[in-house]
């Protein structure tokens, strides 16, 4: 029976450094439009050609435990480094053995078709690429690569992965690959492109370690690792260490980070399931880092599903984060989403089931999407300098960009915050211009549902914040009605509603916990009208003679 493998080979490779849109952190509007130079350099499309490999017509290496059959005159030899491929071409390798597949083809391209191949190599890398213009591994059938003890050098090559490559490496096909390693699973000293197949990795250190770009588009990728699942780091040019997730079912259970890039992380699609550092029930340590997704420069989420249970931050960037779409289900032992610089949310569905602080950055901007979060401290926090509030200074504290004043901007979307600390807290400015924001705030009088150090303005949208009364604040300026009213303590489950006197209800909400103050603002609250504000069994009629009513003192007595 004739067998063939249908494979897609890239004709041109575009390294995706700089693929994330820039986010300006120097004015009151966070800019997500990429520059023309970025657009030019970051085309997401890679031209491909469909190539059918005739397996029966391909030179084949047959392994049968200690027996090795090698075709003549193909640039293949069995030597001290293992089975060496010294010329470019396509070769099939099948069977079971204990030798290394060693590619040393200079500037020629080599493709190995792994066809029901099992390699158990002890202290040597099962596959090692010393030189080639590009190396391709095509998966056909079920394949397994394993090493059981610390790696030794292969010739002059210090190999530290079950698959080790000094050039760009592509893994593709419709088969499966299982990898076991005493150090790293796959190491690429240039870029790594996973373009198909079902891949499972168990590694003592990183699952995938690359110097430049790791691009993922697979059927499935499972990683169990003692450090990071995917680690992209370029010590010489940090911005070249990038991770791009395009699609596939990705499942990671790691002691370190799920994704960790010295440059950028770009998630375009796929379903990522990440448990890092034992999950959110484990307090984060200073070392190792145990975040779900981490980038040093920029982090972009354009789509996909992220299910993350992390000891430290679920989504973290030392620079800026831009979320344009996708579904995020997060549980964190520290922050749900943290940016040292700017955090901008344009769309998507974000559910943070557990966190210390839910959304945090030097600047936080929400333009759209649906956000529902639970936090044991602040729900949405814009802070500058050191994050002194982070879990009482324990490991997990973050720093912030000090170039601009901390600020929170909400211009759209549906936001619900259930915070034990401050609901929305800025060590600078707050601006609300749209959307619907509901805060089930603190029960402690040492925190407030709305908290700011400089000014807070509302010019649009609906905003409801309930909580304790000790630190209750109104906006400092408004172009629509904004009412702050204290009540005698109301139990959880109480309905809060506001209506035109004798008219229809404008807005209502059922509280998740007890409260003693209500801040409500809506474009439907107009000067010159009287409104009835109710909280449980209590109510008060309020004549709105100005846009701001109440400044933290009780201006009226509910009945």
XYZ file of C-alpha atoms in Angstrom:
559
model
C 0.000 0.000 0.000
C 1.390 3.396 -0.964
C 1.721 5.868 1.931
C 2.076 9.600 1.663
C 2.239 12.538 4.042
C 0.547 15.797 3.122
C 2.683 18.628 4.465
C 2.695 22.428 4.320
C 6.161 23.946 3.870
C 6.644 27.690 4.415
C 8.365 29.385 1.459
C 9.112 32.551 3.398
C 9.461 33.073 7.132
C 8.590 36.353 8.814
C 9.916 36.530 12.340
C 7.241 38.178 14.397
C 9.311 40.513 16.534
C 7.329 43.707 16.892
C 4.064 42.022 15.953
C 2.101 43.531 18.835
C 0.500 46.928 18.314
C 2.160 49.603 20.385
C 0.329 51.096 23.345
C 1.183 54.685 24.096
C 1.599 55.389 27.785
C 2.358 59.097 27.446
C -1.079 60.710 27.269
C -4.626 60.197 28.455
C -5.538 57.978 25.491
C -3.892 54.581 25.112
C -3.109 54.173 21.421
C -3.468 50.727 19.873
C -2.825 51.538 16.239
C 0.471 50.101 14.982
C 2.905 52.337 13.162
C 3.393 51.908 9.442
C 6.810 50.396 10.137
C 5.277 47.817 12.472
C 2.601 46.973 9.921
C 5.267 46.450 7.297
C 7.351 44.126 9.456
C 4.631 42.042 11.065
C 2.575 40.454 8.303
C 0.887 37.454 9.939
C 0.616 35.484 6.702
C 3.360 33.054 5.639
C 3.109 31.761 2.039
C 2.839 27.968 1.980
C 2.857 25.244 -0.646
C 1.197 21.851 -0.324
C 3.770 19.083 -0.795
C 2.905 15.393 -0.913
C 5.750 13.132 0.176
C 5.786 9.716 -1.454
C 6.940 7.646 1.505
C 7.763 4.593 -0.611
C 9.931 6.703 -2.876
C 11.755 8.445 -0.036
C 15.180 7.169 1.092
C 14.521 5.356 4.362
C 16.500 4.554 7.486
C 15.148 1.420 9.154
C 15.853 0.835 12.849
C 15.324 -2.518 14.512
C 16.809 -2.185 17.990
C 20.552 -2.790 17.400
C 20.144 -3.204 13.654
C 20.274 -0.144 11.371
C 19.619 -0.213 7.620
C 20.884 2.898 5.767
C 20.435 3.569 2.026
C 23.661 4.027 0.067
C 24.783 7.210 -1.698
C 22.330 9.491 0.143
C 24.722 11.380 2.418
C 23.746 9.241 5.409
C 26.273 7.479 7.610
C 26.333 5.772 10.992
C 29.156 7.227 13.071
C 30.171 8.381 16.547
C 27.505 11.125 16.553
C 24.759 8.699 15.585
C 23.046 8.472 12.212
C 24.386 11.545 10.418
C 22.536 13.286 7.575
C 25.192 15.344 5.771
C 23.303 16.365 2.620
C 20.033 18.161 2.009
C 16.921 16.219 1.098
C 13.942 14.340 2.475
C 14.470 11.128 4.418
C 12.170 8.705 6.201
C 13.141 7.205 9.556
C 11.113 4.359 11.072
C 11.430 1.619 13.654
C 12.921 1.464 17.134
C 16.451 2.213 18.269
C 18.824 3.861 20.726
C 20.757 6.141 18.399
C 20.779 9.891 17.679
C 19.524 11.352 14.407
C 22.250 13.936 13.701
C 21.773 16.560 10.975
C 24.930 18.311 9.766
C 24.058 19.536 6.264
C 25.724 22.961 6.171
C 23.491 25.391 4.288
C 21.144 22.760 2.852
C 17.590 22.048 3.982
C 16.829 18.685 5.558
C 13.436 17.041 6.123
C 13.074 13.946 8.276
C 9.791 12.058 8.107
C 9.311 10.368 11.473
C 7.181 7.330 10.659
C 6.209 5.297 13.737
C 9.647 5.970 15.200
C 10.772 5.223 18.763
C 14.154 6.425 20.040
C 15.414 5.807 23.578
C 18.867 7.322 23.793
C 19.899 7.464 27.445
C 22.170 10.514 27.860
C 22.164 11.682 24.229
C 19.635 13.841 22.393
C 17.419 11.658 20.179
C 17.445 14.347 17.443
C 20.228 16.895 17.059
C 20.579 19.509 14.302
C 24.149 20.864 14.150
C 23.758 22.704 10.845
C 21.211 23.191 8.056
C 19.549 26.097 6.327
C 16.339 24.784 7.881
C 15.276 21.514 9.495
C 11.813 19.983 9.110
C 10.396 17.097 11.135
C 7.277 15.590 9.578
C 5.149 13.470 11.907
C 3.571 10.335 10.488
C 2.030 7.715 12.741
C 3.005 7.510 16.410
C 6.476 8.652 17.408
C 8.359 8.706 20.713
C 11.661 10.343 21.686
C 13.109 9.883 25.165
C 16.329 10.410 27.069
C 16.681 9.225 30.647
C 19.817 10.841 32.116
C 21.715 14.138 31.949
C 22.722 15.010 28.406
C 26.310 14.619 27.244
C 27.867 16.584 24.375
C 27.490 15.229 20.886
C 30.839 15.999 19.311
C 31.465 19.677 20.059
C 27.745 20.365 20.412
C 26.330 21.027 23.869
C 22.889 19.593 23.360
C 20.373 20.030 26.189
C 17.057 18.944 24.689
C 15.515 15.727 23.419
C 15.230 17.672 20.163
C 18.031 20.210 19.743
C 18.467 22.514 16.759
C 20.930 25.297 15.991
C 18.795 26.513 13.047
C 15.111 27.226 12.402
C 13.110 24.103 13.178
C 9.681 23.191 11.796
C 7.610 20.320 13.203
C 4.533 19.464 11.177
C 2.361 16.655 9.869
C -0.663 14.715 11.016
C 0.979 12.213 13.343
C 1.857 12.333 17.024
C 5.062 12.886 18.948
C 5.800 12.054 22.578
C 8.927 13.555 24.155
C 10.558 12.812 27.506
C 13.625 14.741 28.635
C 15.883 15.051 31.699
C 16.304 18.737 30.808
C 14.395 20.590 28.038
C 11.915 18.982 25.667
C 12.678 20.922 22.456
C 15.485 23.476 22.119
C 15.755 25.803 19.093
C 18.678 28.222 19.030
C 16.855 30.174 16.298
C 13.076 29.884 15.838
C 10.669 27.015 16.345
C 7.502 26.515 14.305
C 5.023 23.865 15.451
C 2.712 23.566 12.459
C 0.719 20.411 13.036
C 0.418 17.135 14.856
C -0.323 16.042 18.410
C 2.680 16.677 20.634
C 3.133 15.692 24.290
C 6.215 16.727 26.291
C 7.443 15.807 29.755
C 10.584 17.713 30.751
C 12.522 18.421 33.926
C 13.173 22.023 32.842
C 11.388 23.902 30.002
C 9.044 22.149 27.624
C 10.052 24.346 24.670
C 13.060 26.665 24.815
C 13.785 28.997 21.903
C 16.114 31.917 21.290
C 13.874 33.766 18.859
C 10.247 33.075 17.880
C 8.128 30.134 19.025
C 5.099 29.908 16.705
C 2.367 27.424 17.645
C -0.349 26.089 15.333
C -1.013 22.455 16.226
C -3.770 19.950 16.766
C -2.646 19.619 20.379
C 0.345 20.419 22.575
C 0.605 19.072 26.102
C 3.486 20.028 28.395
C 4.345 18.869 31.898
C 7.510 20.652 32.991
C 9.597 21.562 36.030
C 10.030 25.100 34.683
C 8.171 26.896 31.841
C 5.991 25.263 29.220
C 7.229 27.634 26.468
C 10.272 29.816 27.172
C 11.463 32.306 24.521
C 14.504 34.303 25.553
C 17.213 36.042 23.550
C 19.904 37.278 25.936
C 21.577 39.438 23.270
C 18.433 40.973 21.728
C 15.595 40.502 24.266
C 12.898 41.798 21.889
C 13.609 38.842 19.576
C 12.370 36.336 22.156
C 8.701 36.059 21.108
C 5.828 33.595 21.415
C 2.953 33.470 18.905
C 0.013 31.135 19.548
C -2.144 30.761 16.444
C -4.278 27.735 17.269
C -4.633 24.316 18.787
C -5.510 22.643 22.070
C -2.713 23.578 24.471
C -2.568 22.059 27.949
C 0.249 22.979 30.352
C 0.917 21.870 33.928
C 4.189 23.446 35.008
C 6.148 24.483 38.081
C 7.172 27.752 36.376
C 5.374 29.985 33.852
C 3.003 28.781 31.159
C 4.304 31.180 28.493
C 7.395 33.308 29.169
C 8.921 35.652 26.564
C 11.756 38.177 26.875
C 10.075 40.092 24.045
C 6.384 39.750 23.166
C 3.556 37.255 23.500
C 0.833 37.290 20.821
C -2.185 35.005 21.279
C -4.286 34.888 18.125
C -6.353 31.769 18.757
C -6.419 28.318 20.240
C -7.507 26.991 23.610
C -4.892 27.317 26.345
C -5.312 25.449 29.626
C -2.564 26.425 32.044
C -1.876 25.400 35.643
C 1.289 27.078 36.896
C 3.033 26.781 40.254
C 0.383 24.419 41.567
C -2.457 26.863 40.899
C -4.087 29.778 42.676
C -4.316 27.982 46.025
C -0.496 28.089 46.330
C 1.111 31.331 47.513
C 3.648 32.576 44.929
C 7.330 32.411 45.808
C 10.082 34.839 44.826
C 11.618 32.150 42.629
C 10.665 30.543 40.352
C 8.165 32.743 38.545
C 4.793 30.986 38.442
C 2.687 33.144 36.125
C 0.240 31.906 33.524
C 1.278 34.091 30.577
C 4.235 36.484 30.905
C 6.011 38.893 28.541
C 8.737 41.418 29.240
C 7.871 44.000 26.544
C 4.335 43.653 25.118
C 1.478 41.183 25.455
C -1.298 41.009 22.855
C -4.431 38.831 23.039
C -6.434 38.877 19.806
C -8.596 35.806 20.334
C -8.726 32.268 21.641
C -9.699 30.835 25.011
C -7.424 31.071 28.058
C -8.224 28.937 31.099
C -5.523 29.789 33.645
C -5.056 28.710 37.267
C -1.817 30.316 38.461
C 0.027 30.782 41.728
C 1.263 34.236 40.614
C -0.345 36.641 38.093
C -2.461 34.870 35.478
C -1.596 37.385 32.720
C 1.455 39.607 33.258
C 3.619 42.023 31.263
C 6.529 44.173 32.393
C 5.416 46.582 29.651
C 1.958 47.000 28.061
C -0.995 44.638 27.584
C -3.610 44.950 24.818
C -6.674 42.652 24.829
C -8.661 42.926 21.599
C -10.810 39.790 21.883
C -10.936 36.294 23.311
C -12.304 34.530 26.358
C -10.238 34.613 29.555
C -11.144 32.495 32.594
C -8.604 33.266 35.295
C -7.867 32.203 38.874
C -4.784 33.747 40.447
C -2.954 33.676 43.750
C -1.961 37.286 42.995
C -3.223 39.568 40.195
C -5.648 38.457 37.525
C -4.145 40.714 34.818
C -1.153 42.949 35.589
C 0.770 45.421 33.387
C 3.672 47.486 34.693
C 2.738 49.954 31.961
C -0.679 50.227 30.300
C -3.509 47.687 30.330
C -6.039 48.270 27.533
C -9.150 46.119 27.014
C -11.048 46.660 23.764
C -13.242 43.550 23.644
C -13.556 39.989 24.836
C -15.021 38.153 27.803
C -12.915 38.223 30.963
C -13.873 36.278 34.079
C -11.546 36.464 37.062
C -12.826 33.985 39.625
C -10.078 34.567 42.175
C -7.374 37.215 42.568
C -5.638 39.512 44.990
C -6.174 42.445 42.623
C -8.244 41.853 39.502
C -7.020 44.323 36.849
C -3.884 46.312 37.560
C -1.581 48.656 35.682
C -0.098 52.109 35.753
C -2.923 52.950 33.332
C -6.060 50.849 32.894
C -8.374 51.560 29.955
C -11.599 49.637 29.268
C -13.274 50.350 25.928
C -15.501 47.297 25.592
C -16.049 43.663 26.407
C -17.617 41.888 29.361
C -15.612 41.783 32.599
C -16.617 40.001 35.800
C -14.011 39.795 38.555
C -13.540 38.826 42.184
C -10.659 40.214 44.228
C -9.553 39.928 47.833
C -8.109 43.460 47.615
C -8.698 46.089 44.906
C -10.832 45.189 41.910
C -9.342 47.619 39.362
C -6.165 49.339 40.471
C -3.994 51.992 38.818
C -0.832 52.456 40.842
C 2.586 54.039 40.373
C 6.023 53.088 41.655
C 6.239 49.994 43.864
C 3.154 47.901 44.389
C 3.177 48.260 48.135
C -0.306 46.791 48.486
C 0.551 43.499 46.839
C -0.200 40.901 49.477
C 1.460 42.843 52.263
C 4.819 42.976 50.522
C 5.123 39.214 50.161
C 6.669 37.690 47.008
C 4.495 38.564 44.050
C 4.709 42.349 44.493
C 5.033 44.220 41.203
C 6.492 47.511 40.052
C 4.943 50.085 37.707
C 5.914 52.518 34.996
C 6.375 55.907 36.667
C 6.424 57.928 33.423
C 2.782 59.016 33.722
C 0.252 59.565 36.491
C -1.778 56.444 37.316
C -5.235 56.546 35.755
C -8.322 54.471 35.040
C -10.454 55.148 31.951
C -13.750 53.338 31.318
C -15.396 54.240 28.007
C -17.440 51.113 27.254
C -18.187 47.519 28.044
C -19.983 45.808 30.902
C -17.888 45.632 34.059
C -18.776 43.924 37.334
C -16.379 44.075 40.282
C -16.741 42.099 43.514
C -13.917 43.481 45.657
C -13.059 43.026 49.319
C -10.788 46.087 49.056
C -11.334 49.205 46.981
C -13.609 48.597 44.000
C -11.980 51.032 41.547
C -8.805 52.624 42.911
C -6.459 55.080 41.161
C -3.414 56.667 42.739
C -4.140 59.420 40.221
C -7.132 60.020 37.934
C -10.380 58.252 37.050
C -12.441 59.054 33.936
C -15.781 57.347 33.160
C -17.351 58.153 29.789
C -19.368 55.078 28.844
C -20.285 51.484 29.506
C -22.020 49.944 32.503
C -19.943 49.512 35.655
C -21.282 47.810 38.779
C -19.187 47.462 41.916
C -20.034 45.249 44.867
C -17.465 46.890 47.070
C -15.916 46.469 50.505
C -17.658 45.851 53.803
C -14.671 47.284 55.689
C -14.748 51.010 56.480
C -11.044 51.167 55.673
C -11.793 50.749 51.951
C -14.104 52.396 49.431
C -16.050 51.274 46.388
C -14.556 54.284 44.539
C -11.150 55.625 45.566
C -8.856 58.161 43.906
C -6.012 60.496 44.853
C -6.367 63.248 42.218
C -9.716 63.654 40.418
C -12.565 61.461 39.193
C -14.952 62.590 36.449
C -17.992 61.014 34.825
C -19.335 62.211 31.469
C -21.238 59.145 30.278
C -22.211 55.579 31.044
C -23.932 54.022 34.017
C -21.930 53.622 37.218
C -23.100 51.955 40.434
C -20.805 51.424 43.418
C -22.034 50.051 46.716
C -20.001 49.316 49.826
C -19.082 50.509 53.276
C -19.648 54.154 54.194
C -16.431 54.999 56.035
C -14.460 56.010 52.917
C -17.294 56.486 50.422
C -16.498 59.027 47.705
C -18.438 60.720 44.917
C -16.920 61.875 41.639
C -15.145 65.227 41.775
C -16.885 66.404 38.574
C -19.816 65.211 36.466
C -21.831 66.191 33.400
C -24.696 63.887 34.396
C -26.363 63.135 37.691
C -24.136 61.452 40.265
C -25.675 60.635 43.648
C -23.842 59.451 46.766
C -26.120 58.364 49.610
C -25.486 56.597 52.906
C -27.961 54.126 54.400
C -28.276 52.080 57.540
C -26.554 48.758 56.877
C -28.329 46.707 54.225
C -27.883 42.916 54.079
C -26.639 40.907 51.116
C -29.427 40.294 48.631
C -30.895 43.781 49.008
C -32.129 45.428 45.839
C -30.781 48.864 44.966
C -32.869 50.855 42.496
C -33.289 54.406 41.313
C -36.324 55.768 39.523
C -37.837 59.043 38.516
C -40.242 59.974 41.308
C -43.429 58.064 40.590
C -41.924 56.792 37.312
C -40.110 53.826 35.813
C -36.950 52.305 37.247
C -33.807 53.728 35.671
C -31.381 51.124 37.030
C -31.398 48.314 39.600
C -29.024 45.754 41.068
C -29.175 43.048 43.744
C -26.250 43.272 46.175
C -23.890 40.338 46.736
C -23.005 41.443 50.262
C -23.936 43.953 52.929
C -23.443 47.662 52.256
C -24.079 51.098 53.781
C -23.471 53.497 50.878
C -24.638 53.827 47.289
C -22.998 55.840 44.501
C -25.007 55.909 41.297
C -24.633 57.911 38.094
C -26.546 57.724 34.829
C -27.159 59.915 31.768
C -30.856 59.674 32.724
C -30.258 61.563 35.982
C -30.873 65.198 35.037
C -30.699 68.417 36.999
C -34.038 69.831 38.108
C -35.720 66.456 38.586
C -36.499 64.434 41.700
C -35.544 60.763 41.975
C -36.271 57.961 44.422
C -33.245 55.921 45.514
C -34.058 52.661 47.302
C -31.807 50.223 49.144
C -33.630 47.213 50.502
C -36.453 48.502 52.692
C -35.047 52.054 52.835
C -35.676 54.833 50.340
C -35.114 58.556 49.939
C -36.373 61.202 47.505
C -33.556 63.293 46.090
C -34.047 66.638 44.348
C -31.136 66.904 41.936
C -30.308 70.620 41.889
C -26.773 69.990 40.645
C -25.077 67.103 38.856
C -23.207 66.120 42.038
C -25.240 65.106 45.081
C -23.370 64.012 48.199
C -19.653 64.202 48.890
C -19.219 61.536 51.528
C -21.442 63.140 54.168
C -25.060 62.079 54.425
C -27.022 64.877 52.697
C -30.400 63.420 53.566
C -32.067 60.795 55.695
C -33.554 57.715 54.058
C -37.029 56.754 55.168
